[in-house]
XYZ file of C-alpha atoms in Angstrom:
530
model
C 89.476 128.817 121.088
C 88.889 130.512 124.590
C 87.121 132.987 123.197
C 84.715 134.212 120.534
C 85.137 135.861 117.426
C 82.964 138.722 117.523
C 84.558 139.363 121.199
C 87.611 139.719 119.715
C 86.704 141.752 116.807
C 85.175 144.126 118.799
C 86.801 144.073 121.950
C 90.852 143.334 121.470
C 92.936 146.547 121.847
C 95.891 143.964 120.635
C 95.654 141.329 118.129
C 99.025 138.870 118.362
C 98.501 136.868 115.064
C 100.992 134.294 115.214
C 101.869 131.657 112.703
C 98.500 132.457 109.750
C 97.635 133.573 106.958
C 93.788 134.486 107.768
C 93.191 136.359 104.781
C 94.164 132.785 102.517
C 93.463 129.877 104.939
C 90.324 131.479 106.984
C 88.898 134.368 104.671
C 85.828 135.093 106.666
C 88.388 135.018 109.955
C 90.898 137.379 108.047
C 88.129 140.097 106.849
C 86.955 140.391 110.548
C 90.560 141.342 111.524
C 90.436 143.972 108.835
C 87.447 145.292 110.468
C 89.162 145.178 113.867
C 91.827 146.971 112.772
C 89.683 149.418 111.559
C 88.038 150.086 114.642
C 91.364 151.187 116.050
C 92.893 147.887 117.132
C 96.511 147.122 117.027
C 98.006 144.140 115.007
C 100.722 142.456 115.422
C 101.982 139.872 112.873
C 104.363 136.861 113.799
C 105.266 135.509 110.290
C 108.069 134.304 107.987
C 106.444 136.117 104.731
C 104.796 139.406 103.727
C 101.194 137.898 104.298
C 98.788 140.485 103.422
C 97.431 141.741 106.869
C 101.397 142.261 107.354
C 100.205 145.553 105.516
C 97.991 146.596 108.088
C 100.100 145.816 110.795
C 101.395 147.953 113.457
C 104.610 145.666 114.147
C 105.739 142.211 111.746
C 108.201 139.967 112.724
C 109.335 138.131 109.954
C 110.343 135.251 112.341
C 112.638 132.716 111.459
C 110.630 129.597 110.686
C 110.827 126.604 113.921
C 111.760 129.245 116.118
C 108.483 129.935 117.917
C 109.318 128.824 121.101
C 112.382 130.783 121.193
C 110.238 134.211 120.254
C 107.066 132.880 123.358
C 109.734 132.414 125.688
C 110.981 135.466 124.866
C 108.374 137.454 125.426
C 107.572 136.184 128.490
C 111.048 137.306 130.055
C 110.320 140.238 128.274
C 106.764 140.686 130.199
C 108.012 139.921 133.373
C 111.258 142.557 133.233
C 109.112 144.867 132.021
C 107.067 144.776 134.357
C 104.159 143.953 132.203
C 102.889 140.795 133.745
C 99.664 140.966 135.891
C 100.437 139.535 139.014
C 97.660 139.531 140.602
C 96.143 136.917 138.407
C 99.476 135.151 138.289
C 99.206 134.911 142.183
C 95.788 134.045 142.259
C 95.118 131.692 139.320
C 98.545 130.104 137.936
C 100.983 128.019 139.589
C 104.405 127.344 138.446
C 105.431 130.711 137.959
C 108.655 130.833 139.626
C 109.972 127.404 137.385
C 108.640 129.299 134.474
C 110.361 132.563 135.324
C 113.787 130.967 135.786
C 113.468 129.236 132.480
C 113.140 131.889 130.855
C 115.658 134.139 132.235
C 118.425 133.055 129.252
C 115.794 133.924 126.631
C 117.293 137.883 126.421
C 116.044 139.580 123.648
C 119.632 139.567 121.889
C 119.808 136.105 121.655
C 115.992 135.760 120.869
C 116.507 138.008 117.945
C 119.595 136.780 116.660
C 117.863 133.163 117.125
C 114.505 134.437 115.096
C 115.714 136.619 112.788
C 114.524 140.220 114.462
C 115.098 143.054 115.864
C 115.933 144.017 119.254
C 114.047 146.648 119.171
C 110.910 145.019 117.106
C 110.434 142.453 120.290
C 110.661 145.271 122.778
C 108.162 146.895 121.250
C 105.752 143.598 120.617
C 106.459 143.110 124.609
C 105.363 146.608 125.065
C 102.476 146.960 122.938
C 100.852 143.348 123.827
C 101.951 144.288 127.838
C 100.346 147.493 127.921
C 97.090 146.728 126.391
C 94.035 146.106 128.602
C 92.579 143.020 126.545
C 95.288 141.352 123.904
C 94.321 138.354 122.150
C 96.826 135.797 120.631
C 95.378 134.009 116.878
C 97.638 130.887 115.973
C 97.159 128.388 113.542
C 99.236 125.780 111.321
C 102.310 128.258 111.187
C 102.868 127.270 115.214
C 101.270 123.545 115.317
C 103.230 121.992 111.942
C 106.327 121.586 113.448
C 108.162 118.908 115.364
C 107.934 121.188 118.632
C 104.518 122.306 117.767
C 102.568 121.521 121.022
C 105.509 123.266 122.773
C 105.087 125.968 120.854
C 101.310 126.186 121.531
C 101.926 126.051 125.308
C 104.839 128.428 125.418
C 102.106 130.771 123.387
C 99.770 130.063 126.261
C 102.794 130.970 129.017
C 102.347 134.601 127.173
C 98.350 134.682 127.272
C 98.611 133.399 131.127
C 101.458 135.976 132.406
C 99.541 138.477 130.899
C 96.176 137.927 132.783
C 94.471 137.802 129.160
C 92.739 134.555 130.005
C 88.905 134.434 130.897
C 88.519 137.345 129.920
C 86.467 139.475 126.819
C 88.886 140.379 123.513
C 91.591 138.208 125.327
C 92.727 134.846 125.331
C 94.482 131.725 123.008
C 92.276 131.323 119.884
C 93.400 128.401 117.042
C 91.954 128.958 114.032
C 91.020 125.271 112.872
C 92.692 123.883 109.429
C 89.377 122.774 107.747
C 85.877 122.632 108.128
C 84.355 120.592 111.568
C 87.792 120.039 112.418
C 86.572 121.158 115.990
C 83.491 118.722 116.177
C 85.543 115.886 114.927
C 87.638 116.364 117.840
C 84.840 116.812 120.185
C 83.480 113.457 118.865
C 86.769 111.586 119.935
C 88.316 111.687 116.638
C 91.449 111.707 118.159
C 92.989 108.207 119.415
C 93.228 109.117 123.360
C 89.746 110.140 123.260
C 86.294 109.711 123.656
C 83.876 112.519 123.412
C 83.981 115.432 124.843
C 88.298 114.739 125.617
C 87.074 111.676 128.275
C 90.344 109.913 128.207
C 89.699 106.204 127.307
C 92.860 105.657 129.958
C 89.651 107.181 132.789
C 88.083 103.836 133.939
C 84.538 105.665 134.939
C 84.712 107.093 131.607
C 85.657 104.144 129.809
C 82.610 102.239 132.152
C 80.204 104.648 131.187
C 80.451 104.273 127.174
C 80.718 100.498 128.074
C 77.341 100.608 130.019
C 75.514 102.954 126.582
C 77.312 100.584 123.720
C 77.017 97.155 125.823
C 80.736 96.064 124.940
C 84.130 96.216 126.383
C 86.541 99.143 125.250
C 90.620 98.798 125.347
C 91.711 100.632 128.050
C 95.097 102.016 126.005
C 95.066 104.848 123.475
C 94.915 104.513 119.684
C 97.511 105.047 116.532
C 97.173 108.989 115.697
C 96.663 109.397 111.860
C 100.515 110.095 111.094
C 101.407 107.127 112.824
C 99.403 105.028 111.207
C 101.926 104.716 107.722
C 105.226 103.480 109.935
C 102.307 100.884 111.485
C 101.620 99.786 107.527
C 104.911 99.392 106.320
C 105.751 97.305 109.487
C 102.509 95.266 109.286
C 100.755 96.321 112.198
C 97.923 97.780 110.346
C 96.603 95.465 107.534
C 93.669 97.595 106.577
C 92.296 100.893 106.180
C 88.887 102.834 105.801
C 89.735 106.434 104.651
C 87.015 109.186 104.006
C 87.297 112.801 103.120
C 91.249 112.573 103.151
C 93.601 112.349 99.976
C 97.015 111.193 101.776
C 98.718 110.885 99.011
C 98.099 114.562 98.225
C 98.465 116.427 101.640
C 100.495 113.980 103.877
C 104.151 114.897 104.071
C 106.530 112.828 102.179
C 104.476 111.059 99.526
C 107.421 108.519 98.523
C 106.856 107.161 101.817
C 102.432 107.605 101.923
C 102.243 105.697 98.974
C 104.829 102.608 99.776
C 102.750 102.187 103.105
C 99.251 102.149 101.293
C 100.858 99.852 99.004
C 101.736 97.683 101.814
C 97.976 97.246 103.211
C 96.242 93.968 102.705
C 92.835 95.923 102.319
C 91.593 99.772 101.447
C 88.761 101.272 101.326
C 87.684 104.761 100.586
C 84.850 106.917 100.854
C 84.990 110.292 99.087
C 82.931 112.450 96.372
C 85.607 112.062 93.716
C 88.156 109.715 92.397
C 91.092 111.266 94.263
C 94.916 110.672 94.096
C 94.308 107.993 97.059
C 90.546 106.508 95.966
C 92.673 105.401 92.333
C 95.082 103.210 94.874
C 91.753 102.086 96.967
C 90.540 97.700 96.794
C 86.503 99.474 97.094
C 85.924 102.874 96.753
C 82.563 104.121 98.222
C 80.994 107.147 96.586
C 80.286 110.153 99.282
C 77.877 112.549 100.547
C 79.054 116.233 100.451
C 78.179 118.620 103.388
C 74.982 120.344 101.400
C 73.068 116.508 101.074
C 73.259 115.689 104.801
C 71.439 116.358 108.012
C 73.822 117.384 111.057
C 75.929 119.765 112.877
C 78.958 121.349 112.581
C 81.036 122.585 115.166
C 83.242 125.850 114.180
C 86.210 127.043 115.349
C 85.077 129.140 118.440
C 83.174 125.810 119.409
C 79.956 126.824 118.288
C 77.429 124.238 117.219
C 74.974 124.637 114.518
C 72.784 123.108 112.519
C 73.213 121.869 108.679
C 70.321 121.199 106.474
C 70.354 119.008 103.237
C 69.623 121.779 100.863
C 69.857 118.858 97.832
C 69.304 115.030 96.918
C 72.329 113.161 96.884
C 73.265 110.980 93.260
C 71.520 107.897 93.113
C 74.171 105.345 95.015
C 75.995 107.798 97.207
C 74.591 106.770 100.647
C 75.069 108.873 104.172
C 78.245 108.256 106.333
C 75.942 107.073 109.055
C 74.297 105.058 106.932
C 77.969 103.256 106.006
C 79.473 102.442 109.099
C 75.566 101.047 110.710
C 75.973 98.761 108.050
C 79.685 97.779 108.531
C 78.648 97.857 112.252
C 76.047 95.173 111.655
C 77.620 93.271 109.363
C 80.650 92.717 111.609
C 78.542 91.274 114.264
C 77.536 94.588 116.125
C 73.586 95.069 115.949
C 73.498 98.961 115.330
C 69.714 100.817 114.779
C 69.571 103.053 112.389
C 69.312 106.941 114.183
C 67.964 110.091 112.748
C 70.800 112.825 112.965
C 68.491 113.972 116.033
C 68.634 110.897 117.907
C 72.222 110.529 117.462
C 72.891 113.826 118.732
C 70.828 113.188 121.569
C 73.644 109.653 121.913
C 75.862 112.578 122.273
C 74.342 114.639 124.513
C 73.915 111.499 126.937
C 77.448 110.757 127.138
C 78.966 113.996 126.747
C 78.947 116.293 129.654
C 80.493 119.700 127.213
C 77.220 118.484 124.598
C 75.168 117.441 127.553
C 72.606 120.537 126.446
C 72.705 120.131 123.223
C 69.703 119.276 121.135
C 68.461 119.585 117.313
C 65.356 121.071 118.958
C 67.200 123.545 120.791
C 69.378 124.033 117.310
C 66.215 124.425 115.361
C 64.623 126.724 117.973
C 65.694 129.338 120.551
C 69.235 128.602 119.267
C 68.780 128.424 115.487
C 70.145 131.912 115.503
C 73.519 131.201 116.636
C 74.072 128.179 117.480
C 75.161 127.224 121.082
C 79.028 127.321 122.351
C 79.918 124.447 124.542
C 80.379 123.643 127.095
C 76.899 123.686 127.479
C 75.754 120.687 130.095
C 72.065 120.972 130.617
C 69.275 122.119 128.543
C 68.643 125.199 129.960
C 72.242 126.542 129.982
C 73.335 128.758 127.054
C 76.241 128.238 126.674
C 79.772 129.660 127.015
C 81.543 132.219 124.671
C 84.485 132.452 127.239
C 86.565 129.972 128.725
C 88.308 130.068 131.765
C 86.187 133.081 133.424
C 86.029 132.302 136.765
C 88.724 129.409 137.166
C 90.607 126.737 135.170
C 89.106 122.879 134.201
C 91.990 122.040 137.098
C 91.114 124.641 139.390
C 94.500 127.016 138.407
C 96.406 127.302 135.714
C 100.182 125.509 135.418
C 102.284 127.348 133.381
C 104.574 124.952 130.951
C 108.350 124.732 130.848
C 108.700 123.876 127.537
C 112.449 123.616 126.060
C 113.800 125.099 122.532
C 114.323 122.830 119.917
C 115.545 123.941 116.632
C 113.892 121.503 113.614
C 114.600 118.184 112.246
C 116.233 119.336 108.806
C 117.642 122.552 108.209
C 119.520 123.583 105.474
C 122.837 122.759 104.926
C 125.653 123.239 102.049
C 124.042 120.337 99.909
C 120.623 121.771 100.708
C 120.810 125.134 101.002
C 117.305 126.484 101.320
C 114.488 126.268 103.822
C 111.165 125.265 102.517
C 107.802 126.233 104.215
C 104.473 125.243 102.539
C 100.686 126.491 102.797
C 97.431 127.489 100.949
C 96.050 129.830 98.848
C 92.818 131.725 98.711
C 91.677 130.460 95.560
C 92.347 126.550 96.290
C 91.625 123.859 98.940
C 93.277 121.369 100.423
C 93.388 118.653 97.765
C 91.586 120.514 95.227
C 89.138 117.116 95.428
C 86.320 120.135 94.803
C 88.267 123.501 93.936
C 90.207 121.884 91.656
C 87.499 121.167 89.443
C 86.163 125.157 89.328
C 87.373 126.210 86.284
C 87.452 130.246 87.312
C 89.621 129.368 90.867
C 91.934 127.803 88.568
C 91.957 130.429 85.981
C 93.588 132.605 89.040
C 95.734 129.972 90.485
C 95.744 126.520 88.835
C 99.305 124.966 89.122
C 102.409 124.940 91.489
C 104.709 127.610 92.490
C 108.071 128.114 94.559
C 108.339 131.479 96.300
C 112.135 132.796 96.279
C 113.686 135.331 97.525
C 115.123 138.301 94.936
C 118.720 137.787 96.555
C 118.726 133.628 96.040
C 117.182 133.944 92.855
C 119.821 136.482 91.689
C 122.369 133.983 92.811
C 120.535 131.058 90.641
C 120.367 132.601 87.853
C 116.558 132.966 88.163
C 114.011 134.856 87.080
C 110.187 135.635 87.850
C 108.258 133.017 86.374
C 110.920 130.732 84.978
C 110.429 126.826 85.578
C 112.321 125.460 88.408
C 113.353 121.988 89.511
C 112.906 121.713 93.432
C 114.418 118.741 95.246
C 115.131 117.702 98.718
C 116.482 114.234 100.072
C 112.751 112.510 99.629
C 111.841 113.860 96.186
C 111.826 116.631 93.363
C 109.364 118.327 91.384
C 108.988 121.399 89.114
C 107.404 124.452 89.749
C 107.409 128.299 88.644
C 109.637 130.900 90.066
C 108.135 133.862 91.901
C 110.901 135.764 92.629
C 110.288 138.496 95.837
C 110.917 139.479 98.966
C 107.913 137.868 100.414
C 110.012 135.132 102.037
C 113.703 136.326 103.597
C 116.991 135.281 102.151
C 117.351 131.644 102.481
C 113.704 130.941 102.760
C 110.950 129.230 100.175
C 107.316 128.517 100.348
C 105.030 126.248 97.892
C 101.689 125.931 98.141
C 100.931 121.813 98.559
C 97.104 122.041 96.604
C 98.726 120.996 92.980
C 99.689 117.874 91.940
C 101.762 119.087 88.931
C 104.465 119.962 91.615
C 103.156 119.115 95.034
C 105.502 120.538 97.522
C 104.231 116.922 99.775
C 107.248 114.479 97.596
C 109.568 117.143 99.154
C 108.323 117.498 102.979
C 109.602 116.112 105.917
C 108.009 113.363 108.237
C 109.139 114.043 111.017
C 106.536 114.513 113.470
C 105.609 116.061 116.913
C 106.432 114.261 119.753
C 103.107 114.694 121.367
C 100.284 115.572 118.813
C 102.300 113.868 115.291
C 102.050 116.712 113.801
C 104.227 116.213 110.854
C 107.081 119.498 110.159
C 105.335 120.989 107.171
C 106.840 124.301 107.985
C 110.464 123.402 107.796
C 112.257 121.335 105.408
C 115.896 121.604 103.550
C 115.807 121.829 99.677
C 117.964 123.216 96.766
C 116.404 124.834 93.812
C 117.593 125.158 89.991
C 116.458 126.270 87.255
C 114.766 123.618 85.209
């Protein structure tokens, strides 16, 4: 996120939310718009369904699903005819305006809308309404990145926020609203496989040197498998084993046909969790867990703000921490590893990572115990920063992108008629490794559903709440009917939390090109009744 969430709470004229479903996926998140809007600010929603801040919002376009990039590049043709675009910060702080301009140019808001599924007059009047206002801020989330053109989608997004002049500054700016829990600081800690902390490239020699200098070993010098990747790598015996905490695969990774033949294929897996889930049954040694609420840390939130967790209770006799797991494995396989207090191995972090280089659980437990601290935040006596991009961009300006429109990897067809989209609900999680085990949350919502539309229904001889039978070319499962116009003509959507009907044995694999991202958001199925 660029920017803050109280900034743009209280400071947006124009909300663009964009792909989410707040009020569900990020409740705190999705009450705070509420408030917003009741402080006078406009909403816009960019969504396939009649999500409930849809209600309360001035314009919704019920977009096509996989067309995002379509609707971002429209927009920004839209914004420059208009004559909405600020360009004094486009001549000042972008470059690669013209390229982007010309791209655009075929993006007219006829064929935009018959591409998406809109009006005309409904993008006009997003144009108009995001254009006009002094501070508009853009929300994404899962909606834009699950799809096979996902990071183009995210950067045609940021074309909009850049044009626009809503970068850098308050209520403005590109804000993803992270899928779980520490997402953020998992990133930030080089979860990902090009990565080291703080997004030092492990392909940056002086980077790579300087970790080498701290941790007294070589590192490779190429990038890593990306999670997704990793099950093609299994089946083709590149990866042999596998240590897996806090993720069920075989519950929440598209395509579960394929997920399980690949764990299948592994010589060795472990994993480390605080149940027996759907994965831990298929595991060689499953290690019991720690949950969030017996450990010592930080966790880094969406609007990259650090604070401090406190065990508030003893873990059960046996469960040890995560640190304390992989020093062991460390030392055992030959690496001699001290044991660190969560304080001493944030101050590793600080060391070695210029955005955490200010960063301290004395700082956390003291002047910033309050509200944490917002990196980047480099020295000890900086405080941090709500606002990217103030001043100037990490490369000095900012390059707009050029990205091209791609339409998905399956659409429907005559032996698949209907689109499938999946998601959460408010009363479940994830997995349901912990929900799924609170017996009122599943008094509300404790088994699998298919959303339909009242016009396919009619034509399947459905009705509300009958049993359905839901296939598509990788699987099939049953589910109940709820029959609506939530979803348009042609389109579905299943939550993926139950394993009674999991809407993951019908989902597609494909993945992004750049992030893997896997294309939970579009898929072809056919639906019957059961």
């Amino acid at each position: 996120m660029t920017n803050s969430i109280d900034d743009i709470v209280d400071q947006a004229d124009v909300i663009m939310l964009v792909g989410s479903n707040p009020e569900e996926a990020h409740p705190v998140i999705g009450m705070r718009i509420r408030q917003a809007v009741e402080r006078g600010c406009r909403l816009i929603v960019v969504d396939p369904r009649d999500i409930g801040l849809a209600a309360q919002a001035d314009i919704h376009l019920k977009l096509r699903p996989g067309t995002n990039v379509a609707f971002a590049n429209g927009m920004v043709n839209l914004l420059i005819q208009l004559g909405l675009f600020d360009k004094d910060f486009v001549r000042e702080r972008t470059e690669g305006f013209r390229i982007m301009q010309a791209q655009v140019e075929e993006f007219t808001p006829r064929f935009v809308a018959e591409e998406c599924g809109v009006t005309v007059q409904d993008l006009v009047a997003t144009a108009k309404m995001y254009g006009q206002a002094k501070r508009a801020a853009i929300l994404y989330c899962l909606g834009v990145t699950e799809h096979t053109t996902g990071t183009d989608g995210v950067m045609a997004l940021s074309n909009i926020a850049m044009v626009s002049g809503n970068l850098g500054v308050a209520g403005g700016g590109m804000n993803p609203l992270r899928g779980q829990n520490n997402v953020q600081g998992a990133c930030d800690m080089g979860a990902g496989p090009d990565d080291l902390t703080g997004y030092q490239k492990v392909c940056d020699p002086a980077a790579r040197e300087k970790f080498e200098r701290a941790w007294g070993v070589e590192l490779p010098s190429w990038p890593g498998t990306k999670a997704t990747e990793c099950f093609p790598a299994m089946l083709e015996g590149r990866i042999k084993g596998l240590f897996i905490f806090g993720e069920d695969p075989v519950r929440t990774d598209p395509d579960t046909h394929h997920v399980l033949k690949a764990l299948e294929a592994l010589e060795f897996l472990v994993v480390e969790d605080l149940f027996l889930t759907e994965t831990a049954k298929l595991a060689d040694v499953v290690l019991p867990g720690r949950s969030y609420a017996e450990k010592e840390g930080t966790f880094t939130n969406t609007e990259r703000r650090i604070q401090r967790v406190r065990r508030a209770v003893e873990g059960p006799a046996g469960a040890r921490l995560d640190t304390e797991v992989f020093t062991e494995l460390m030392n055992r396989m030959g690496y001699e590893q001290p044991a660190l207090t969560p304080a001493q191995l944030m101050d590793e972090i600080a060391s070695l990572t210029p955005i955490y280089g200010g960063v301290s659980h004395a700082r956390l437990d003291g002047e910033a115990a309050a509200r944490g601290l917002q990196w980047p935040c480099p020295a000890p006596d900086h405080p941090g920063t709500p606002i990217l991009h103030v001043s100037s961009f990490t490369n000095g300006v900012g390059a707009f992108s050029t990205p091209d429109y791609l339409r998905s990897a399956e659409l429907p067809d005559e032996e698949y008629p209907l689109l499938l989209m999946t998601g959460r609900v408010l009363y479940q999680y994830n997995a349901c490794a912990m929900t799924g085990r609170t017996t009122a949350a599943n008094e509300v919502v404790g088994s699998s559903f298919i959303e339909i539309n009242t016009h396919d229904a009619a034509m399947l001889g459905i009705a509300d709440g009958d049993r359905v039978r839901v296939m598509s070319r990788r699987g099939q499962v049953e589910a109940s009917a709820r029959v609506s116009g939530k979803t348009n003509p042609g389109e579905t959507w299943m939550p993926f939390h139950f394993q009674d009907g999991n809407a993951n044995w019908l989902t597609h694999a494909a993945l992004d090109r750049v992030s893997k991202a896997p294309e939970y958001k579009v898929c072809a199925i056919k639906v019957e009744k059961a």
